[in-house]
Every structure is written in structure tokens, then in C-alpha cells.
Coordinates of C-alpha atoms in Angstrom, one line a residue:
M212 CA 0.1 -0.4 0.1
S213 CA 1.2 4.0 -1.0
K214 CA 2.1 5.5 1.8
P215 CA -0.6 9.0 1.8
A216 CA 1.2 12.4 0.4
R217 CA 1.3 15.1 2.5
P218 CA -1.3 17.9 1.6
R219 CA -0.1 21.2 1.0
R220 CA -1.2 24.4 3.3
G221 CA -4.1 25.2 2.6
L222 CA -4.9 22.2 0.2
L223 CA -6.4 18.9 0.4
R224 CA -5.2 16.0 -2.1
R225 CA -8.5 14.2 -2.9
P226 CA -9.3 10.7 -3.9
V227 CA -9.6 10.0 -7.4
V228 CA -13.1 8.1 -7.1
S229 CA -16.1 10.5 -6.2
Q230 CA -19.6 10.0 -4.2
E231 CA -17.7 7.2 -1.8
P232 CA -18.1 6.1 1.8
V233 CA -15.3 7.5 4.1
A234 CA -13.8 7.0 7.6
L235 CA -12.7 9.0 9.9
L236 CA -10.2 8.5 12.4
G237 CA -9.0 10.4 15.7
Y238 CA -6.4 11.9 16.6
D239 CA -5.3 8.9 18.8
G240 CA -5.5 6.8 16.2
A241 CA -9.1 4.9 16.7
E242 CA -11.1 4.5 14.6
A243 CA -14.6 6.8 14.7
P244 CA -18.1 5.5 15.0
A245 CA -20.0 5.6 12.0
G246 CA -22.1 7.9 13.4
D247 CA -19.5 10.5 14.1
A248 CA -17.8 10.7 10.7
A249 CA -21.2 11.3 8.8
E250 CA -21.7 13.5 10.9
A251 CA -18.6 15.3 10.9
G252 CA -19.4 15.7 7.1
A253 CA -16.5 13.5 6.1
L254 CA -16.2 14.4 2.4
A255 CA -16.1 12.3 -0.6
L256 CA -14.3 14.7 -3.5
A257 CA -13.7 14.2 -6.8
H258 CA -12.4 16.6 -8.6
D259 CA -8.9 18.3 -7.5
Q260 CA -9.0 22.0 -6.5
P261 CA -8.2 24.4 -3.6
M262 CA -10.7 24.0 -0.9
R263 CA -10.9 27.1 2.5
R264 CA -10.7 26.2 5.5
E265 CA -14.1 26.7 8.0
P266 CA -15.2 26.3 11.5
S267 CA -15.9 22.6 12.0
P268 CA -20.5 22.0 11.7
P269 CA -22.4 22.4 13.9
G270 CA -22.6 19.4 17.0
V271 CA -18.5 18.3 16.4
P272 CA -16.9 21.3 18.5
S273 CA -13.5 18.4 18.5
L274 CA -13.0 18.5 14.6
P275 CA -11.9 22.6 14.8
G276 CA -10.4 24.0 11.3
L277 CA -12.0 21.5 9.1
F278 CA -11.9 21.6 5.5
R279 CA -14.8 22.1 4.0
D280 CA -15.3 21.4 -0.1
P281 CA -17.4 24.7 -1.2
A282 CA -20.4 22.3 -2.3
P283 CA -19.6 19.0 -0.7
A284 CA -21.3 16.0 -0.4
R285 CA -22.2 14.2 2.5
A286 CA -21.1 10.5 3.0
P287 CA -23.5 8.1 4.0
A288 CA -22.4 6.6 7.5
S289 CA -22.7 3.1 7.1
A290 CA -20.2 1.0 5.5
L291 CA -17.7 2.8 6.2
A292 CA -13.6 1.3 4.9
P293 CA -10.6 1.8 7.3
A294 CA -8.8 4.6 6.5
P295 CA -4.6 4.4 7.2
R296 CA -3.8 5.0 10.9
R297 CA -1.7 8.5 11.2
Q298 CA -1.0 10.5 14.7
G299 CA -2.0 13.3 14.9
V300 CA -4.0 13.8 12.0
L301 CA -7.7 13.4 10.7
A302 CA -7.9 11.3 8.1
L303 CA -10.7 11.1 5.2
A304 CA -10.4 8.2 2.7
T305 CA -12.0 6.0 0.1
P306 CA -12.1 2.6 -0.5
A307 CA -10.1 2.9 -3.1
A308 CA -7.4 4.6 -0.6
A309 CA -7.2 1.1 0.2
A310 CA -5.8 0.1 -3.4
G311 CA -3.3 2.9 -3.2
T312 CA -5.0 6.3 -3.9
E313 CA -4.2 9.4 -2.1
T314 CA -6.2 10.4 0.9
A315 CA -7.2 13.4 2.4
L316 CA -5.8 15.1 5.1
A317 CA -6.7 17.8 7.2
I318 CA -4.4 18.3 10.8
V319 CA -6.6 18.7 13.9
P320 CA -5.6 19.3 17.7
P321 CA -5.7 16.3 20.7
P322 CA -9.0 15.7 21.5
V323 CA -10.4 16.6 25.2
R324 CA -10.0 13.4 27.7
R325 CA -13.3 13.4 29.4
R326 CA -12.5 12.8 33.0
R327 CA -14.8 10.2 34.1
L328 CA -17.0 10.9 37.0
K329 CA -19.1 8.9 39.6
G330 CA -22.9 8.2 39.1
G331 CA -25.1 8.7 41.7
T332 CA -27.5 12.1 42.9
F333 CA -25.0 15.0 44.6
G334 CA -26.5 17.8 46.4
A335 CA -23.8 21.2 46.2
L336 CA -24.0 24.3 48.4
D337 CA -22.5 27.5 48.4
I338 CA -22.5 30.0 51.1
G339 CA -22.1 33.3 49.9
S340 CA -22.0 36.7 50.9
T341 CA -24.5 38.1 48.8
K342 CA -26.9 34.3 48.3
I343 CA -26.9 31.4 49.7
T344 CA -27.5 28.6 46.7
C345 CA -27.6 24.7 46.4
L346 CA -28.0 22.8 43.8
I347 CA -28.6 19.1 43.0
G348 CA -27.4 17.0 40.2
R349 CA -27.2 13.5 39.1
A350 CA -24.2 12.3 36.9
D351 CA -24.2 8.9 35.2
S352 CA -21.4 7.1 33.9
A353 CA -20.8 8.7 31.1
G354 CA -19.8 12.1 32.9
N355 CA -23.0 13.5 32.8
I356 CA -24.1 15.7 35.0
K357 CA -27.5 17.2 35.0
V358 CA -29.4 19.6 37.7
I359 CA -32.4 18.0 38.6
G360 CA -33.1 20.7 41.3
H361 CA -32.2 24.4 42.5
G362 CA -32.4 27.0 45.5
W363 CA -30.9 30.6 46.4
Q364 CA -31.6 32.9 48.8
R365 CA -30.3 36.3 50.2
S366 CA -27.9 36.1 52.2
R367 CA -28.1 36.5 55.6
G368 CA -26.0 35.7 58.6
V369 CA -22.6 35.7 56.4
R370 CA -19.9 38.6 56.3
A371 CA -16.8 37.9 53.5
G372 CA -17.9 34.0 53.4
G373 CA -18.2 33.7 57.7
I374 CA -20.9 32.9 59.6
V375 CA -22.0 36.2 61.8
D376 CA -25.5 34.9 62.8
L377 CA -26.5 31.1 63.5
D378 CA -30.2 31.8 63.5
E379 CA -30.0 34.1 60.5
A380 CA -28.0 31.5 58.3
E381 CA -29.8 28.2 59.2
R382 CA -33.0 30.3 58.2
T383 CA -31.5 31.0 54.9
I384 CA -29.4 27.9 54.2
R385 CA -32.7 25.9 55.0
A386 CA -34.5 27.9 53.0
A387 CA -32.0 27.0 49.8
V388 CA -32.1 23.5 50.7
G389 CA -35.7 23.1 51.0
Q390 CA -36.6 24.7 47.2
A391 CA -33.7 22.4 45.5
E392 CA -35.2 19.1 47.7
E393 CA -38.7 20.2 46.4
M394 CA -37.6 20.6 42.7
A395 CA -35.2 17.5 42.8
D396 CA -38.0 15.3 44.9
H397 CA -34.9 13.8 46.5
R398 CA -33.9 14.3 50.1
L399 CA -30.4 15.4 51.1
R400 CA -28.4 14.2 53.8
S401 CA -25.1 15.7 53.5
V402 CA -23.5 17.9 50.8
T403 CA -20.3 19.0 49.1
V404 CA -19.9 22.8 51.0
G405 CA -17.4 25.8 49.7
L406 CA -15.0 26.5 51.6
S407 CA -14.9 30.4 51.7
C408 CA -14.4 31.1 55.6
G409 CA -11.7 30.9 58.2
Q410 CA -9.1 32.5 55.9
P411 CA -7.6 30.0 54.2
E412 CA -4.7 29.5 53.4
S413 CA -2.3 28.0 50.2
R414 CA 0.9 26.1 50.9
I415 CA 3.6 23.3 48.7
F416 CA 5.1 20.4 50.7
N417 CA 7.3 17.5 49.2
V418 CA 6.9 14.3 50.9
R419 CA 8.9 11.5 50.7
W420 CA 7.9 7.9 51.5
P421 CA 10.4 4.7 51.5
V422 CA 9.2 1.8 49.8
G423 CA 12.2 -0.4 49.9
G424 CA 12.0 -1.2 46.5
Q425 CA 8.7 -3.2 46.7
V426 CA 5.9 -2.5 44.0
V427 CA 4.3 0.8 45.0
G428 CA 0.5 0.0 46.4
D429 CA -2.7 1.7 47.3
A430 CA -1.1 1.9 51.0
D431 CA 2.0 3.7 49.6
V432 CA -0.2 7.0 48.2
R433 CA -2.1 7.0 51.7
R434 CA 0.8 7.3 53.6
V435 CA 2.5 9.7 51.8
V436 CA 0.0 11.7 51.4
S437 CA -0.9 11.4 55.2
E438 CA 2.3 12.7 56.1
G439 CA 2.4 15.4 54.3
R440 CA -1.3 16.7 55.9
L441 CA 0.6 15.3 59.4
R442 CA 3.5 17.7 58.4
A443 CA 1.0 20.7 57.5
Q444 CA -0.4 21.2 60.8
T445 CA -1.1 24.2 62.6
E446 CA -1.9 24.8 65.8
G447 CA -5.5 26.9 65.5
R448 CA -6.0 25.9 61.5
D449 CA -7.1 22.4 60.0
L450 CA -6.4 20.7 56.7
V451 CA -8.7 21.0 53.9
H452 CA -7.1 19.8 51.0
A453 CA -4.0 17.8 50.9
L454 CA -3.9 17.6 46.7
P455 CA -1.3 15.7 45.4
L456 CA 0.0 17.7 42.1
T457 CA 2.5 14.7 40.9
F458 CA 4.5 12.0 42.4
A459 CA 7.7 10.8 41.8
V460 CA 9.8 7.5 41.7
D461 CA 13.9 7.5 42.7
Q462 CA 14.6 9.9 39.9
T463 CA 11.1 10.0 37.4
T464 CA 9.6 12.7 38.0
G465 CA 6.0 13.4 36.5
V466 CA 4.2 10.3 37.9
D467 CA 0.7 11.1 37.6
D468 CA -0.5 7.8 39.2
P469 CA 2.6 5.1 41.3
R470 CA 1.0 2.5 41.6
G471 CA 2.4 -0.4 39.9
H472 CA 6.0 1.1 40.0
H473 CA 8.7 -0.1 41.6
C474 CA 11.2 2.3 43.7
E475 CA 12.9 2.8 46.5
Q476 CA 11.7 6.5 46.9
L477 CA 8.3 7.9 47.0
T478 CA 8.1 11.2 46.7
A479 CA 4.7 13.2 46.3
R480 CA 4.2 16.9 45.7
L481 CA 1.1 18.1 47.6
H482 CA -1.2 21.5 47.0
V483 CA -1.9 22.0 51.0
I484 CA -5.1 24.6 51.7
D485 CA -6.4 25.0 55.2
A486 CA -8.4 27.5 57.3
S487 CA -9.6 28.5 60.9
T488 CA -10.3 25.8 62.9
M489 CA -13.2 27.7 65.0
A490 CA -14.4 29.2 61.3
L491 CA -14.8 25.5 60.1
R492 CA -16.6 24.6 63.4
N493 CA -19.1 27.4 63.3
L494 CA -20.0 26.1 59.5
R495 CA -20.6 22.2 60.4
A496 CA -22.2 23.4 63.5
T497 CA -24.7 26.0 61.4
L498 CA -25.3 22.7 59.0
A499 CA -25.9 20.5 62.1
R500 CA -28.9 22.4 62.7
C501 CA -30.2 22.4 59.0
D502 CA -30.1 18.4 59.2
L503 CA -27.3 18.2 57.2
D504 CA -23.3 16.6 57.1
V505 CA -20.6 17.5 55.3
A506 CA -19.5 15.5 52.6
T507 CA -16.6 17.5 51.3
L508 CA -15.7 20.7 52.3
V509 CA -14.0 22.4 48.9
S510 CA -12.2 25.4 48.6
T511 CA -14.3 27.7 46.5
P512 CA -11.5 29.1 44.1
L513 CA -11.5 25.7 43.0
A514 CA -15.1 24.7 42.1
S515 CA -14.8 28.1 40.6
G516 CA -12.4 26.6 38.1
L517 CA -13.7 23.6 37.4
S518 CA -16.7 25.3 36.0
V519 CA -15.2 27.7 33.6
L520 CA -11.8 26.6 32.9
T521 CA -11.6 24.4 29.3
E522 CA -9.5 21.0 30.0
D523 CA -7.2 23.3 28.3
E524 CA -6.5 25.9 30.3
R525 CA -6.1 23.6 33.2
E526 CA -3.7 21.4 31.4
L527 CA -1.7 24.5 30.1
G528 CA -2.1 27.3 33.1
A529 CA -5.1 30.4 33.9
T530 CA -5.9 31.9 36.3
V531 CA -9.6 32.3 37.8
V532 CA -10.4 35.1 39.7
D533 CA -14.0 34.7 41.1
L534 CA -15.2 38.3 42.2
G535 CA -17.7 37.4 45.0
G536 CA -19.6 40.0 46.8
G537 CA -17.9 39.9 50.3
T538 CA -14.7 38.9 48.4
T539 CA -12.2 38.0 45.6
Q540 CA -10.9 34.4 45.2
I541 CA -7.9 33.5 43.2
A542 CA -7.1 30.2 41.7
V543 CA -4.0 29.1 39.7
F544 CA -4.4 25.8 37.8
G545 CA -1.7 23.8 35.5
E546 CA -1.1 20.6 34.8
G547 CA -4.5 19.6 34.9
Q548 CA -4.1 20.9 38.4
M549 CA -5.1 23.5 40.7
L550 CA -1.5 24.8 42.1
H551 CA -2.0 28.1 44.2
T552 CA -4.9 29.8 45.8
A553 CA -5.7 33.3 47.6
L554 CA -8.2 35.2 48.9
L555 CA -8.9 39.1 49.0
P556 CA -11.6 40.8 51.9
V557 CA -12.3 42.7 48.8
G558 CA -16.1 42.6 46.9
G559 CA -18.5 43.5 44.6
L560 CA -20.2 44.4 47.8
H561 CA -17.3 47.4 48.9
V562 CA -18.5 48.7 45.8
T563 CA -22.1 48.9 46.1
K564 CA -21.1 50.4 49.8
D565 CA -18.6 53.0 48.2
I566 CA -21.4 54.2 46.1
A567 CA -23.7 54.4 48.6
G568 CA -21.4 56.4 51.1
M569 CA -20.7 58.7 48.1
L570 CA -24.3 59.5 47.2
S571 CA -26.2 58.9 50.4
T572 CA -28.7 56.8 49.3
R573 CA -29.4 53.3 50.7
L574 CA -27.6 50.3 50.3
E575 CA -30.2 48.8 47.7
S576 CA -30.2 52.0 45.2
A577 CA -26.8 51.7 45.5
E578 CA -26.7 48.1 44.5
R579 CA -29.4 48.6 40.9
L580 CA -27.2 52.1 39.9
K581 CA -24.7 49.4 40.3
V582 CA -26.0 46.5 38.2
L583 CA -28.2 48.5 35.7
Y584 CA -25.4 52.0 35.2
G585 CA -21.9 50.4 36.3
N586 CA -19.2 50.4 34.3
A587 CA -15.4 50.4 34.8
E588 CA -14.5 52.6 31.5
L589 CA -15.7 56.3 31.2
S590 CA -16.9 57.2 27.4
A591 CA -17.9 60.4 26.3
E592 CA -21.7 59.7 26.8
D593 CA -21.5 59.0 30.4
E594 CA -21.1 62.8 30.9
R595 CA -24.3 64.2 29.3
E596 CA -26.6 61.3 31.0
Y597 CA -27.8 61.9 34.3
L598 CA -29.5 59.5 36.3
P599 CA -31.8 59.7 39.4
V600 CA -30.8 59.1 42.7
Q601 CA -32.6 58.5 45.8
L602 CA -31.5 59.9 48.5
I603 CA -31.5 59.3 52.6
A604 CA -33.9 62.2 53.8
G605 CA -35.5 60.6 56.8
E606 CA -39.3 59.9 55.6
D607 CA -39.5 61.8 53.1
D608 CA -38.2 60.8 49.7
Q609 CA -35.9 63.3 47.9
F610 CA -34.0 62.8 44.7
A611 CA -31.3 64.0 43.2
R612 CA -29.5 63.8 39.4
V613 CA -25.8 62.9 39.0
P614 CA -24.4 62.3 35.8
R615 CA -23.5 58.9 34.7
S616 CA -19.8 59.5 34.7
M617 CA -19.9 59.9 38.7
I618 CA -21.2 56.8 39.1
V619 CA -18.4 55.0 37.2
G620 CA -15.8 57.9 38.7
I621 CA -16.3 55.4 42.1
I622 CA -16.7 52.3 40.6
R623 CA -13.2 52.6 39.0
P624 CA -11.1 53.1 41.8
R625 CA -12.1 50.3 44.0
L626 CA -11.8 47.9 40.9
E627 CA -8.5 49.3 40.1
E628 CA -7.2 48.5 43.8
T629 CA -8.8 45.0 43.2
F630 CA -7.2 43.9 40.1
E631 CA -4.0 45.4 41.9
L632 CA -4.8 43.4 44.8
V633 CA -4.9 40.5 42.1
R634 CA -1.5 41.0 40.6
D635 CA 0.6 41.5 43.4
R636 CA -0.5 38.3 44.9
L637 CA 0.2 36.3 42.2
D638 CA 3.7 38.2 41.4
G639 CA 4.3 37.1 44.6
A640 CA 3.3 32.8 44.5
G641 CA 6.4 31.8 43.3
I642 CA 4.5 29.5 40.1
G643 CA 6.5 29.9 37.6
L644 CA 4.7 30.7 33.8
A645 CA 1.2 29.5 35.4
A646 CA 0.7 32.7 37.1
A647 CA 1.7 34.4 34.2
S648 CA -1.2 32.6 31.7
R649 CA -4.3 33.9 31.2
V650 CA -7.3 35.3 33.3
V651 CA -10.3 34.3 33.4
L652 CA -13.0 35.9 35.6
T653 CA -15.7 34.7 37.5
G654 CA -18.5 35.8 40.0
G655 CA -21.7 38.2 40.6
A656 CA -19.2 41.3 40.3
S657 CA -17.2 40.6 37.1
Q658 CA -20.4 40.9 35.1
L659 CA -19.9 44.7 35.6
D660 CA -19.6 45.9 32.2
G661 CA -15.6 47.1 31.1
V662 CA -14.2 45.0 33.7
P663 CA -12.4 42.6 31.5
E664 CA -10.7 45.4 29.3
L665 CA -9.7 47.1 32.5
A666 CA -8.5 43.4 34.7
A667 CA -6.3 43.3 31.2
R668 CA -4.7 46.2 31.4
I669 CA -3.4 46.0 35.0
L670 CA -2.6 42.3 35.4
G671 CA -1.1 42.6 31.7
R672 CA -2.7 39.4 30.9
Q673 CA -4.9 38.0 28.2
V674 CA -8.8 38.1 30.3
R675 CA -11.8 36.5 29.1
A676 CA -15.5 35.8 30.5
G677 CA -15.9 32.4 32.2
R678 CA -19.3 31.3 32.6
P679 CA -20.1 28.2 34.3
G680 CA -19.8 25.3 32.1
R681 CA -19.7 21.3 32.3
I682 CA -23.1 21.1 33.5
T683 CA -26.3 20.6 32.4
G684 CA -30.4 21.9 33.4
L685 CA -29.2 24.7 35.0
P686 CA -32.5 27.3 34.2
D687 CA -31.2 30.8 32.5
S688 CA -30.8 32.4 35.7
A689 CA -28.6 30.5 36.9
S690 CA -26.1 30.2 34.3
A691 CA -24.4 33.5 34.8
P692 CA -20.7 33.7 36.6
A693 CA -22.3 34.6 39.8
F694 CA -23.6 30.7 39.9
A695 CA -19.7 29.2 38.8
T696 CA -19.0 27.8 42.3
A697 CA -22.2 26.1 42.8
S698 CA -22.2 24.7 39.3
G699 CA -18.7 23.5 40.4
L700 CA -19.5 21.9 43.7
L701 CA -21.4 19.6 41.9
A702 CA -19.1 19.0 39.2
F703 CA -16.1 18.3 42.0
A704 CA -18.9 16.2 44.5
A705 CA -19.3 13.8 40.9
G706 CA -15.7 13.3 40.9
D707 CA -14.3 16.0 38.7
G708 CA -11.1 17.5 39.5
Q709 CA -10.0 14.6 42.6
V710 CA -6.9 13.0 42.0
L711 CA -6.7 9.6 42.4
P712 CA -10.2 9.1 43.4
D713 CA -11.1 5.3 44.2
I714 CA -8.3 6.2 47.1
D715 CA -9.8 7.3 50.8
F716 CA -7.1 9.9 51.9
N717 CA -9.1 11.3 54.2
E718 CA -8.5 7.4 55.7
P719 CA -7.5 8.5 59.8
R720 CA -3.9 8.0 61.1
P721 CA -4.0 4.5 63.6
P722 CA -3.0 6.2 66.9
G723 CA -0.6 5.6 68.8
L724 CA 3.4 4.6 68.0
M725 CA 2.2 0.7 68.6
R726 CA -0.4 0.5 66.3
R727 CA 1.1 2.8 63.9
V728 CA 4.5 0.7 63.5
V729 CA 2.1 -2.6 63.4
G730 CA -0.3 -0.7 61.0
F731 CA 3.4 0.1 58.9
L732 CA 4.8 -3.7 59.3
R733 CA 1.0 -5.0 57.9
E734 CA 1.0 -3.1 55.0
R735 CA 5.3 -4.2 54.1
M736 CA 4.6 -7.7 55.4

């Protein structure tokens, strides 16, 4: 069989025989199903002329840059002929190609690796400074998550992500969870909860564990992570995450799953996140009053990243900036994992309070002005457009007219300060190129006009707006960036973002020195 010819840039080489079925090969050389080939618009081409580059056909997002003929003929989905296996190419071949005719080739990127998720029904609870959101979703083995119940309430008893009034917080959480349970017709016993209280801090640990030339097993991986958790313990703070970023077996680094390797020493690089012990106790006590157990505590910027980042961004490097109501949270991703996180005690509520203070108006009026007329960029029309503002004047309602430019002049300095703090945190994170990559904005405060442009100038990075993704069934009202954290919590509960999910890293360590020695020997015998 002759080797297929390499196409010229911008051209495709045609098969000699037209109107014949074609086969489609993916990036990894595995033949795609017949239906996929037909849906991708696999072409039977008969004449030799230049072809133009167009976007992929609808419904085929994994094939960008597919070449299309000006008047393509769709190939039938049956009787497909095997095309030559070539790594990293999309092959369009006819049965005549098997006899030696040239094959049409077009370069395509590697496919997105879908993460395996756990099946079942899960609950997610996001306790924010402005709203409390509960989502109930169901995941199947194919990796699809569908929301079957949702509820949210205006936040009460919560400030800067922390519980400040147990009674108010309990009532609000009960109302939000009750809404979701009624819609889903499912009673929640436990929920995956977003962590934004207790001043969470992020650190990196390198931990070594002797294996003695034997095969690395689940117990070794669990032990090295448990040792890292033990070393990371600090008085007055509880560990929330000990995320394995990568492993090394002796001198071989970059091992994702060390099980099955022979080595003398196993090394784990762990990303550890902890928070104030008392803040976490108050959070758990509030949920216990709502008859809810905490299935897992999840760092909220990690959840936001799972919701708004693409697989490529998580792998190549991206920073999520979640502009919430009371806080701004940062998460840096790279190599598929979260590498760093930080929290800033400033958010959209501070912008609202700035407007209320400068214009002597109520917080409700200030929030309305911010949402309807707020902008981070000044335009020429803003000086000529005047807005009515209700003043605080006792029982009588008094109104004043202020130019829209005044609203922008109040909003902009606070946002500039916020992004300057974000820039300083990223520059001082010490994680290299990952922190210098693109930025994805999410959270309610990111919806103001002009925020991405302002962020791009101050941060000196490419910036885009992020919206909740990866799950279906969300209503339009819950598809805004303000619901990214809740969506990501649901994805985490189903197994997304978890390293080696088949190992229980939360297994308690045996108490006492003798029991630890016995357990160590038992695992080695």
C-alpha cells in the first residue's frame, strides 16, 4: 500500500473516486464510530481544486479547522472503509484509498480527555456573602451531570464568607436547600460545601516515603499523603485539602499515578489548603442545625475553576479570579491541577457601599445603580447622561440627579485596587509561568461592563469572562458567572478535579506509636 501524500498548506488532496463512503480517524489513531464520521461531514471529493478552511460543522466542537469543499457531498454513515492510521491527523479516506489512491488529510488538535465521574445524586451548597445557593444534580457513568433541583436565597447571617449569625444563616440555608429538594423530589443527607471562610491559606509540600524496592500500592500513596497532612498541621487551623499534584518514583518525576512502579523512595508534591479551626466548627455547627452533614469541604476557587475553565486551560495554565460579593478569590491552575489559591477581603459589596456612601443613598439603591448603570470604563456619553438617585432623607423621599460619569468614577478606583491586589498576589506566588498565563473572570461582580478590559490592562494578561459549564439543566437565571462556584461544587462532588479518586485519603491515622508500627509492618508483609 502506498503512503498517503502530505497535503499542501491550505489544500486537500482528493481521492480519485468520488461519492464513496469515507472513514474518520481521531487524533490517537482509533477509528471513530460511523455516525461521528457522518456528523463531522466527512467528504467524498472528486475534483482537484483548492479548498477553503471553515469552522467545524455544528455539533462537532472537537474538530476545529475542518476543511470543507464549496459544495460538499455528505458521505453515508454505513460501509465505512478503514483509513490509514496516522498519529495527529484527521484522515478522510475512500475504499479506493486502500488500493493505493491518495488520502485526504487535515491536521486537527488532540481530543479533550473526558474525566470519569461517579454516578449518583449529589448536593452542592455555596454559602456566599450575597446569596446562598443549593444545587442537586445527577451524574451518569458517561460523565454527564444534570441539575435536577436548584434553590437560592439572599444571604443572611454571612459576612465575607463566614457565619456571623447562626440563626439567620440556618434559616436561609434551610430555605435554599428546601427549594432544591422540593424541585428534585430528593432529600439531601449531606452536601459538598464551598469553603470561603476562615482565611484559607495555600502551601506546597514535598513529602518522601520509603518503599524499599517494592511495588507501590494504594497503602504507599495513602501513607505519603497522610504524612504530608501530618506535617502541614498548624495550631488553630484545620486541613481542608492535601491535593497530590504529581509523584516521583526515585529519580523519575512527573508520574501521575505511581501505583505499580518499583522504587526505593516515593515522593509526592502536595498542595495543602487549611483554614481557621473555629470558623470551620461554626460552619459545621450551622449545617448540623439544618440536619445536613458535610460530605466534603471544597475550596471555592477550585470549584469555580472546575466550572469555567476548559480542559486545555487547566492543563496549559490559567488563573481564575472569582469576584464575589464579600471576597475576591484567586486560583492558579496548571498541568490539570490547582497550584495556588488566595483570598482577598474585597468584593462587589464594597463597590456598592462606596456608591451608597458617596451619593448618600440606601444600599438597595446603590446596588441598583451599580447593576443597571455601572461600568469600569468611562465613555463620552457618561457626562451627558443623568440618573435619578434616591437620597437618605428621613421619611420623605428626596431625589437628586447625578451624571453617570460620577457612578463610573466611584466604581473604577475600587476595581483598580482589587486587580492591583490580584496582580501582587500572582507576582508573589512563586509558581512560575502558570501565574503569568491567561485570566478567567467569574463571580457576580465580574458582570459589570468594562471589567475584562480593565483587568487586562492592570494584570498585563489575556483576560476572558467565564460562565458556568460542564453541567446541564441549569435555568437561564442560574447560568450567570455568579453561579460558577455552585456548579463547580456539583462537578467536584461527582468526581471531577479529584486526583486518584479510588483512594480514600481521609482515612484516619492509627492512634498510638505501637499501632502505627504494627500497621506499617502489616502493609509491608
